[in-house]
mmCIF file of C-alpha atoms in Angstrom:
data_model
loop_
_atom_site.group_PDB
_atom_site.id
_atom_site.type_symbol
_atom_site.label_atom_id
_atom_site.label_comp_id
_atom_site.label_asym_id
_atom_site.label_seq_id
_atom_site.Cartn_x
_atom_site.Cartn_y
_atom_site.Cartn_z
ATOM 1 C CA MET A 157 194.591 38.610 54.740
ATOM 2 C CA SER A 158 193.070 35.656 56.596
ATOM 3 C CA ALA A 159 189.676 34.277 55.653
ATOM 4 C CA LEU A 160 186.551 34.758 57.710
ATOM 5 C CA THR A 161 185.819 31.685 59.844
ATOM 6 C CA ILE A 162 182.925 33.054 61.913
ATOM 7 C CA SER A 163 179.517 31.704 60.892
ATOM 8 C CA PRO A 164 177.081 34.004 59.053
ATOM 9 C CA GLU A 165 174.655 33.629 61.956
ATOM 10 C CA GLU A 166 177.218 34.930 64.443
ATOM 11 C CA VAL A 167 178.259 37.769 62.138
ATOM 12 C CA LYS A 168 174.611 38.808 61.930
ATOM 13 C CA ARG A 169 174.148 38.506 65.698
ATOM 14 C CA VAL A 170 177.071 40.730 66.618
ATOM 15 C CA LYS A 171 176.175 43.211 63.870
ATOM 16 C CA ALA A 172 172.944 43.816 65.778
ATOM 17 C CA LEU A 173 175.153 44.709 68.759
ATOM 18 C CA GLY A 174 177.057 47.256 66.658
ATOM 19 C CA PHE A 175 180.029 45.143 65.519
ATOM 20 C CA LEU A 176 180.706 45.134 61.793
ATOM 21 C CA ASN A 177 182.987 42.564 60.252
ATOM 22 C CA ASN A 178 186.328 43.732 58.886
ATOM 23 C CA LYS A 179 186.078 41.965 55.537
ATOM 24 C CA GLY A 180 188.197 38.888 55.041
ATOM 25 C CA THR A 181 189.059 38.558 58.738
ATOM 26 C CA ASP A 182 187.618 37.390 62.048
ATOM 27 C CA ASN A 183 187.963 40.939 63.386
ATOM 28 C CA PHE A 184 185.235 43.542 63.828
ATOM 29 C CA SER A 185 184.769 47.284 64.191
ATOM 30 C CA GLY A 186 182.840 48.174 67.322
ATOM 31 C CA ARG A 187 180.464 51.085 66.707
ATOM 32 C CA ILE A 188 180.078 53.345 69.750
ATOM 33 C CA ILE A 189 177.037 55.604 69.970
ATOM 34 C CA THR A 190 177.851 59.217 70.885
ATOM 35 C CA VAL A 191 174.189 60.136 71.610
ATOM 36 C CA ASN A 192 174.430 63.570 69.972
ATOM 37 C CA GLY A 193 177.939 63.758 68.552
ATOM 38 C CA LYS A 194 179.372 64.940 71.864
ATOM 39 C CA ILE A 195 181.479 62.897 74.304
ATOM 40 C CA THR A 196 183.484 63.810 77.371
ATOM 41 C CA ALA A 197 187.271 63.821 77.720
ATOM 42 C CA LYS A 198 186.994 60.806 80.043
ATOM 43 C CA GLN A 199 184.963 58.899 77.470
ATOM 44 C CA GLN A 200 187.539 59.712 74.795
ATOM 45 C CA GLN A 201 190.230 58.352 77.076
ATOM 46 C CA VAL A 202 188.338 55.094 77.653
ATOM 47 C CA ILE A 203 187.742 54.661 73.914
ATOM 48 C CA ALA A 204 191.456 55.172 73.234
ATOM 49 C CA GLU A 205 192.347 52.634 75.926
ATOM 50 C CA ALA A 206 189.834 50.149 74.495
ATOM 51 C CA ALA A 207 191.287 50.585 71.000
ATOM 52 C CA GLU A 208 194.745 49.716 72.306
ATOM 53 C CA LYS A 209 193.578 46.924 74.613
ATOM 54 C CA PHE A 210 191.097 45.108 72.349
ATOM 55 C CA GLY A 211 191.517 46.493 68.820
ATOM 56 C CA ASN A 212 194.333 47.404 66.461
ATOM 57 C CA GLY A 213 194.714 50.897 67.903
ATOM 58 C CA ASN A 214 192.787 52.611 65.114
ATOM 59 C CA ILE A 215 189.639 54.676 65.641
ATOM 60 C CA THR A 216 187.423 55.926 62.820
ATOM 61 C CA PHE A 217 184.494 58.338 62.751
ATOM 62 C CA THR A 218 181.354 57.575 60.799
ATOM 63 C CA THR A 219 179.385 60.116 58.803
ATOM 64 C CA ARG A 220 176.612 59.838 61.402
ATOM 65 C CA LEU A 221 178.834 60.867 64.311
ATOM 66 C CA THR A 222 179.418 57.442 65.800
ATOM 67 C CA ILE A 223 182.906 56.130 66.616
ATOM 68 C CA GLU A 224 184.291 52.797 65.416
ATOM 69 C CA VAL A 225 187.176 50.963 67.053
ATOM 70 C CA GLN A 226 188.742 48.689 64.454
ATOM 71 C CA GLY A 227 190.272 45.238 64.617
ATOM 72 C CA ILE A 228 188.429 43.738 67.595
ATOM 73 C CA PRO A 229 188.697 39.912 67.587
ATOM 74 C CA PHE A 230 185.366 38.111 67.719
ATOM 75 C CA ASP A 231 186.131 36.548 71.097
ATOM 76 C CA LYS A 232 186.923 39.971 72.617
ATOM 77 C CA ILE A 233 183.616 41.642 71.719
ATOM 78 C CA GLU A 234 181.929 41.180 75.093
ATOM 79 C CA GLU A 235 185.036 42.326 76.976
ATOM 80 C CA PHE A 236 185.151 45.426 74.777
ATOM 81 C CA ARG A 237 181.495 46.213 75.464
ATOM 82 C CA ALA A 238 182.011 45.874 79.202
ATOM 83 C CA TYR A 239 185.120 48.064 79.108
ATOM 84 C CA VAL A 240 183.490 51.028 77.343
ATOM 85 C CA ALA A 241 180.345 50.641 79.451
ATOM 86 C CA GLN A 242 182.322 51.857 82.469
ATOM 87 C CA ALA A 243 182.286 55.301 80.828
ATOM 88 C CA GLY A 244 178.569 55.109 80.041
ATOM 89 C CA LEU A 245 179.160 54.157 76.415
ATOM 90 C CA ILE A 246 177.153 51.639 74.422
ATOM 91 C CA THR A 247 177.574 49.999 71.027
ATOM 92 C CA GLY A 248 174.884 49.588 68.380
ATOM 93 C CA GLY A 249 173.453 51.602 65.521
ATOM 94 C CA THR A 250 172.430 48.967 62.975
ATOM 95 C CA GLY A 251 169.252 47.252 61.813
ATOM 96 C CA SER A 252 165.708 48.147 60.732
ATOM 97 C CA VAL A 253 165.129 50.410 63.691
ATOM 98 C CA VAL A 254 165.487 54.047 64.692
ATOM 99 C CA ARG A 255 169.156 54.802 64.076
ATOM 100 C CA PRO A 256 171.452 57.000 66.231
ATOM 101 C CA VAL A 257 170.554 60.681 66.047
ATOM 102 C CA VAL A 258 172.851 63.110 64.237
ATOM 103 C CA SER A 259 173.191 66.617 65.649
ATOM 104 C CA CYS A 260 175.102 69.700 64.626
ATOM 105 C CA LYS A 261 176.788 71.863 67.286
ATOM 106 C CA GLY A 262 173.961 74.392 67.200
ATOM 107 C CA THR A 263 173.955 74.667 70.998
ATOM 108 C CA THR A 264 177.327 76.434 70.916
ATOM 109 C CA CYS A 265 177.359 77.727 67.324
ATOM 110 C CA GLN A 266 176.862 81.454 66.701
ATOM 111 C CA TYR A 267 174.164 80.626 64.143
ATOM 112 C CA GLY A 268 172.334 77.993 66.203
ATOM 113 C CA GLN A 269 168.712 78.839 67.019
ATOM 114 C CA ILE A 270 167.883 75.816 69.206
ATOM 115 C CA ASP A 271 169.655 73.673 71.799
ATOM 116 C CA THR A 272 170.551 70.871 69.398
ATOM 117 C CA PHE A 273 172.510 68.812 71.945
ATOM 118 C CA ALA A 274 169.622 68.722 74.422
ATOM 119 C CA LEU A 275 166.988 67.965 71.775
ATOM 120 C CA SER A 276 169.119 65.230 70.205
ATOM 121 C CA GLU A 277 169.749 63.653 73.591
ATOM 122 C CA GLU A 278 166.025 63.632 74.314
ATOM 123 C CA ILE A 279 165.319 62.028 70.939
ATOM 124 C CA HIS A 280 168.082 59.474 71.646
ATOM 125 C CA GLU A 281 166.574 58.536 75.009
ATOM 126 C CA ARG A 282 162.988 58.464 73.827
ATOM 127 C CA PHE A 283 163.291 56.943 70.360
ATOM 128 C CA TYR A 284 166.703 55.337 69.856
ATOM 129 C CA LEU A 285 166.723 53.645 73.258
ATOM 130 C CA GLY A 286 162.983 53.665 73.923
ATOM 131 C CA TYR A 287 162.099 52.179 70.522
ATOM 132 C CA HIS A 288 165.172 49.972 70.169
ATOM 133 C CA THR A 289 163.181 46.730 70.077
ATOM 134 C CA VAL A 290 160.567 48.107 67.664
ATOM 135 C CA LYS A 291 161.131 46.664 64.191
ATOM 136 C CA LEU A 292 160.490 48.991 61.264
ATOM 137 C CA PRO A 293 160.248 48.351 57.513
ATOM 138 C CA HIS A 294 163.777 49.729 57.138
ATOM 139 C CA LYS A 295 166.222 51.962 59.006
ATOM 140 C CA PHE A 296 164.890 55.332 60.182
ATOM 141 C CA LYS A 297 167.396 58.175 60.379
ATOM 142 C CA ILE A 298 166.888 61.431 62.284
ATOM 143 C CA ALA A 299 169.020 64.586 62.145
ATOM 144 C CA VAL A 300 168.806 67.810 64.138
ATOM 145 C CA GLY A 301 170.211 71.034 62.702
ATOM 146 C CA GLY A 302 170.464 74.285 64.619
ATOM 147 C CA CYS A 303 169.759 76.640 61.714
ATOM 148 C CA PRO A 304 169.014 76.723 57.971
ATOM 149 C CA ASN A 305 172.729 76.358 57.159
ATOM 150 C CA ASN A 306 171.812 72.638 57.230
ATOM 151 C CA CYS A 307 175.300 71.455 58.190
ATOM 152 C CA VAL A 308 174.042 67.955 59.087
ATOM 153 C CA LYS A 309 171.676 67.911 56.083
ATOM 154 C CA PRO A 310 168.418 67.288 57.978
ATOM 155 C CA ASP A 311 166.415 67.236 54.737
ATOM 156 C CA LEU A 312 168.368 64.187 53.547
ATOM 157 C CA ASN A 313 167.202 62.106 56.518
ATOM 158 C CA ASP A 314 163.978 60.178 57.003
ATOM 159 C CA LEU A 315 163.078 62.948 59.425
ATOM 160 C CA GLY A 316 164.983 66.170 59.909
ATOM 161 C CA ILE A 317 164.534 69.040 62.338
ATOM 162 C CA VAL A 318 165.889 72.536 61.624
ATOM 163 C CA GLY A 319 166.055 75.328 64.187
ATOM 164 C CA GLN A 320 164.253 78.541 63.270
ATOM 165 C CA LEU A 321 164.079 82.101 64.544
ATOM 166 C CA ILE A 322 160.989 83.772 63.140
ATOM 167 C CA PRO A 323 161.537 87.553 63.127
ATOM 168 C CA ASN A 324 158.964 89.609 65.035
ATOM 169 C CA PHE A 325 158.697 92.577 62.684
ATOM 170 C CA ASP A 326 157.093 95.752 64.017
ATOM 171 C CA GLU A 327 156.220 97.660 60.851
ATOM 172 C CA ASP A 328 155.343 100.789 62.841
ATOM 173 C CA GLU A 329 158.980 101.100 63.925
ATOM 174 C CA CYS A 330 160.330 100.873 60.373
ATOM 175 C CA ASN A 331 161.603 104.250 59.099
ATOM 176 C CA GLY A 332 162.107 103.138 55.522
ATOM 177 C CA CYS A 333 165.832 103.867 55.553
ATOM 178 C CA LYS A 334 167.435 104.184 52.126
ATOM 179 C CA LYS A 335 170.204 101.872 53.305
ATOM 180 C CA CYS A 336 168.462 99.229 55.415
ATOM 181 C CA SER A 337 170.745 97.394 57.843
ATOM 182 C CA VAL A 338 168.307 94.486 57.925
ATOM 183 C CA VAL A 339 168.427 94.059 54.157
ATOM 184 C CA THR A 340 172.217 94.167 54.362
ATOM 185 C CA ALA A 341 172.149 91.311 56.881
ATOM 186 C CA CYS A 342 169.584 89.134 55.122
ATOM 187 C CA PRO A 343 168.077 88.651 51.627
ATOM 188 C CA MET A 344 164.699 90.414 51.915
ATOM 189 C CA LYS A 345 162.999 92.853 49.593
ATOM 190 C CA VAL A 346 162.192 96.502 50.140
ATOM 191 C CA GLU A 347 159.187 98.182 48.568
ATOM 192 C CA ASP A 348 158.677 101.951 48.696
ATOM 193 C CA GLY A 349 161.420 102.266 51.289
ATOM 194 C CA VAL A 350 159.538 100.154 53.861
ATOM 195 C CA LEU A 351 160.833 96.721 54.827
ATOM 196 C CA GLU A 352 158.655 93.821 53.776
ATOM 197 C CA ILE A 353 159.553 90.274 54.737
ATOM 198 C CA ASP A 354 158.989 87.933 51.804
ATOM 199 C CA GLU A 355 158.047 84.534 53.239
ATOM 200 C CA GLU A 356 159.079 82.925 49.964
ATOM 201 C CA ILE A 357 162.634 84.103 50.641
ATOM 202 C CA CYS A 358 162.877 84.210 54.435
ATOM 203 C CA ASN A 359 164.197 80.936 55.881
ATOM 204 C CA HIS A 360 163.961 82.061 59.531
ATOM 205 C CA CYS A 361 167.707 82.042 60.042
ATOM 206 C CA GLY A 362 167.426 84.882 62.575
ATOM 207 C CA ARG A 363 170.280 86.893 61.067
ATOM 208 C CA CYS A 364 168.057 89.985 60.849
ATOM 209 C CA VAL A 365 167.057 90.023 64.527
ATOM 210 C CA GLY A 366 168.554 92.976 66.355
ATOM 211 C CA LYS A 367 170.016 94.503 63.193
ATOM 212 C CA CYS A 368 167.537 97.386 62.806
ATOM 213 C CA ARG A 369 168.781 100.678 64.289
ATOM 214 C CA PHE A 370 165.190 101.643 65.072
ATOM 215 C CA ASP A 371 164.276 98.336 66.752
ATOM 216 C CA ALA A 372 161.807 97.206 64.090
ATOM 217 C CA ILE A 373 163.032 93.619 64.637
ATOM 218 C CA GLU A 374 164.141 93.449 68.255
ATOM 219 C CA ASP A 375 163.497 89.748 68.736
ATOM 220 C CA GLY A 376 162.108 86.598 67.181
ATOM 221 C CA THR A 377 160.148 83.480 67.997
ATOM 222 C CA GLN A 378 162.103 80.244 68.348
ATOM 223 C CA GLY A 379 160.751 77.459 66.175
ATOM 224 C CA TYR A 380 161.372 74.125 64.492
ATOM 225 C CA LYS A 381 160.950 73.154 60.850
ATOM 226 C CA ILE A 382 160.414 69.458 60.171
ATOM 227 C CA TYR A 383 161.339 67.662 56.957
ATOM 228 C CA ILE A 384 160.139 64.146 56.159
ATOM 229 C CA GLY A 385 161.118 61.626 53.509
ATOM 230 C CA GLY A 386 164.710 62.572 52.824
ATOM 231 C CA ARG A 387 167.223 59.944 51.785
ATOM 232 C CA TRP A 388 170.935 59.799 51.082
ATOM 233 C CA GLY A 389 172.747 56.951 49.369
ATOM 234 C CA LYS A 390 172.206 55.133 46.100
ATOM 235 C CA LYS A 391 168.880 56.871 45.524
ATOM 236 C CA VAL A 392 169.042 60.453 46.748
ATOM 237 C CA LYS A 393 165.898 62.410 47.491
ATOM 238 C CA GLN A 394 165.418 65.673 49.347
ATOM 239 C CA GLY A 395 162.758 65.614 52.046
ATOM 240 C CA ARG A 396 159.747 67.914 52.049
ATOM 241 C CA ALA A 397 158.961 70.303 54.856
ATOM 242 C CA LEU A 398 155.719 70.142 56.766
ATOM 243 C CA LYS A 399 153.735 73.355 56.313
ATOM 244 C CA LYS A 400 153.683 74.247 59.983
ATOM 245 C CA ILE A 401 156.623 75.868 61.768
ATOM 246 C CA PHE A 402 156.434 74.378 65.262
ATOM 247 C CA THR A 403 157.097 76.520 68.323
ATOM 248 C CA SER A 404 156.766 73.778 70.952
ATOM 249 C CA LYS A 405 159.472 71.147 71.540
ATOM 250 C CA GLU A 406 156.844 68.754 72.904
ATOM 251 C CA GLU A 407 154.873 69.045 69.676
ATOM 252 C CA VAL A 408 158.027 68.321 67.683
ATOM 253 C CA LEU A 409 158.714 65.176 69.722
ATOM 254 C CA ASP A 410 155.125 64.064 69.177
ATOM 255 C CA VAL A 411 155.553 64.460 65.407
ATOM 256 C CA VAL A 412 158.737 62.375 65.530
ATOM 257 C CA GLU A 413 156.874 59.626 67.384
ATOM 258 C CA LYS A 414 153.906 59.770 65.027
ATOM 259 C CA ALA A 415 156.229 59.487 62.024
ATOM 260 C CA ILE A 416 157.834 56.352 63.481
ATOM 261 C CA LEU A 417 154.434 54.843 64.292
ATOM 262 C CA LEU A 418 153.109 55.647 60.815
ATOM 263 C CA PHE A 419 156.178 54.077 59.190
ATOM 264 C CA ARG A 420 155.822 50.947 61.309
ATOM 265 C CA GLU A 421 152.122 50.519 60.624
ATOM 266 C CA GLN A 422 151.803 51.655 57.018
ATOM 267 C CA GLY A 423 155.248 51.021 55.592
ATOM 268 C CA ARG A 424 155.963 47.837 53.681
ATOM 269 C CA THR A 425 158.904 45.715 54.767
ATOM 270 C CA GLY A 426 161.971 46.738 52.780
ATOM 271 C CA GLU A 427 160.871 50.220 51.770
ATOM 272 C CA ARG A 428 162.322 53.463 53.103
ATOM 273 C CA PHE A 429 160.118 56.132 54.673
ATOM 274 C CA VAL A 430 160.207 58.246 51.505
ATOM 275 C CA GLU A 431 158.724 55.332 49.552
ATOM 276 C CA THR A 432 155.953 54.976 52.122
ATOM 277 C CA ILE A 433 155.237 58.708 51.805
ATOM 278 C CA ASP A 434 155.218 58.565 47.996
ATOM 279 C CA ARG A 435 152.854 55.601 48.017
ATOM 280 C CA LEU A 436 150.439 57.093 50.564
ATOM 281 C CA GLY A 437 150.727 60.673 49.323
ATOM 282 C CA PHE A 438 152.506 63.532 51.096
ATOM 283 C CA GLU A 439 149.296 65.369 52.011
ATOM 284 C CA ASN A 440 147.858 62.180 53.533
ATOM 285 C CA VAL A 441 150.975 61.603 55.628
ATOM 286 C CA GLU A 442 151.148 65.254 56.683
ATOM 287 C CA ALA A 443 147.505 65.155 57.826
ATOM 288 C CA GLN A 444 148.200 62.050 59.933
ATOM 289 C CA LEU A 445 151.258 63.662 61.514
ATOM 290 C CA MET A 446 149.203 66.730 62.395
ATOM 291 C CA GLY A 447 146.417 64.624 63.905
ATOM 292 C CA SER A 448 146.209 62.605 67.107
ATOM 293 C CA GLU A 449 145.028 59.181 65.944
ATOM 294 C CA LEU A 450 148.468 57.587 65.616
ATOM 295 C CA LEU A 451 149.347 58.374 69.224
ATOM 296 C CA GLU A 452 145.920 57.233 70.386
ATOM 297 C CA ARG A 453 146.607 53.849 68.759
ATOM 298 C CA LYS A 454 150.264 53.730 69.813
ATOM 299 C CA GLN A 455 150.138 50.499 71.807
ATOM 300 C CA GLU A 456 148.129 48.733 69.114
ATOM 301 C CA ILE A 457 150.731 49.706 66.502
ATOM 302 C CA LEU A 458 153.660 48.687 68.709
ATOM 303 C CA ASP A 459 152.079 45.327 69.573
ATOM 304 C CA ALA A 460 151.407 44.382 65.936
ATOM 305 C CA LYS A 461 153.512 41.538 64.518
ATOM 306 C CA LEU A 462 155.146 43.494 61.700
ATOM 307 C CA HIS A 463 158.488 43.587 59.864
ATOM 308 C CA LEU A 464 159.891 40.538 61.642
ATOM 309 C CA THR A 465 162.823 40.443 59.231
ATOM 310 C CA GLY A 466 163.274 44.135 58.454
ATOM 311 C CA GLY A 467 164.704 45.554 55.249
ATOM 312 C CA ALA A 468 167.977 47.182 56.294
ATOM 313 C CA SER A 469 171.091 45.511 54.926
ATOM 314 C CA CYS A 470 173.566 48.239 55.888
#
């Protein structure tokens, strides 16, 4: 294995472009952003060609649904970037900024309650690309899950969104069946033969909708549950859900933006969002995310000279 001859300054510079050094060599892995974990057949073809043309032919997949082409020589980095750009692909995904969004396949999954691909793409455009030059105290990870199965573990991200389907229960239509088809489909409790939805148990998975033979739950209301302050890694912590179940996508996007603004303004360089929340108090943070002041002061917060070094090291 040859020794690294590239200067630390250059290694740091290209890391910001999404190229991570293959230890002990002058080669790098180019990290390609998939936007929402979904790429086209043409894009796959271009990535494969780029791996053969500029790398060692190996492609790896990261846990956050980006793609890395291994073994790219330092002097081929710009050619690699230009080659994949022809298919609309970009590299990146490092630093003390909003990181690439992770999405489950809720759009096409039988259990998905929201269009995860579309929402993730909108978050990518608005906050990964739109906020790409905005330095934060540390990295800020966002995940979008289509249902409470939590396949992409939204509650272990700095901010996680989970699709919901809130059952619209018409008690007048309930016949109090001895064998309730709704109870069979979902863990709820029955009292005196009449269905009663226990909000301590119900996670709004939507599995009960349409299951009643007497149409007591014909439909449901689409919603979004938001978790904040999750973290995976050396110090694991599960995020906490905001009290409100949101029914407007626009309101959800506003909360995402307010969380980023709050972290930038009130976070200390080097701390993760969960540490900011713990220091300020969850109720305090939740109240700010439910209010309008952060968005009203958006430009002031973005213009502030903060976190010039950032705290992310990986």
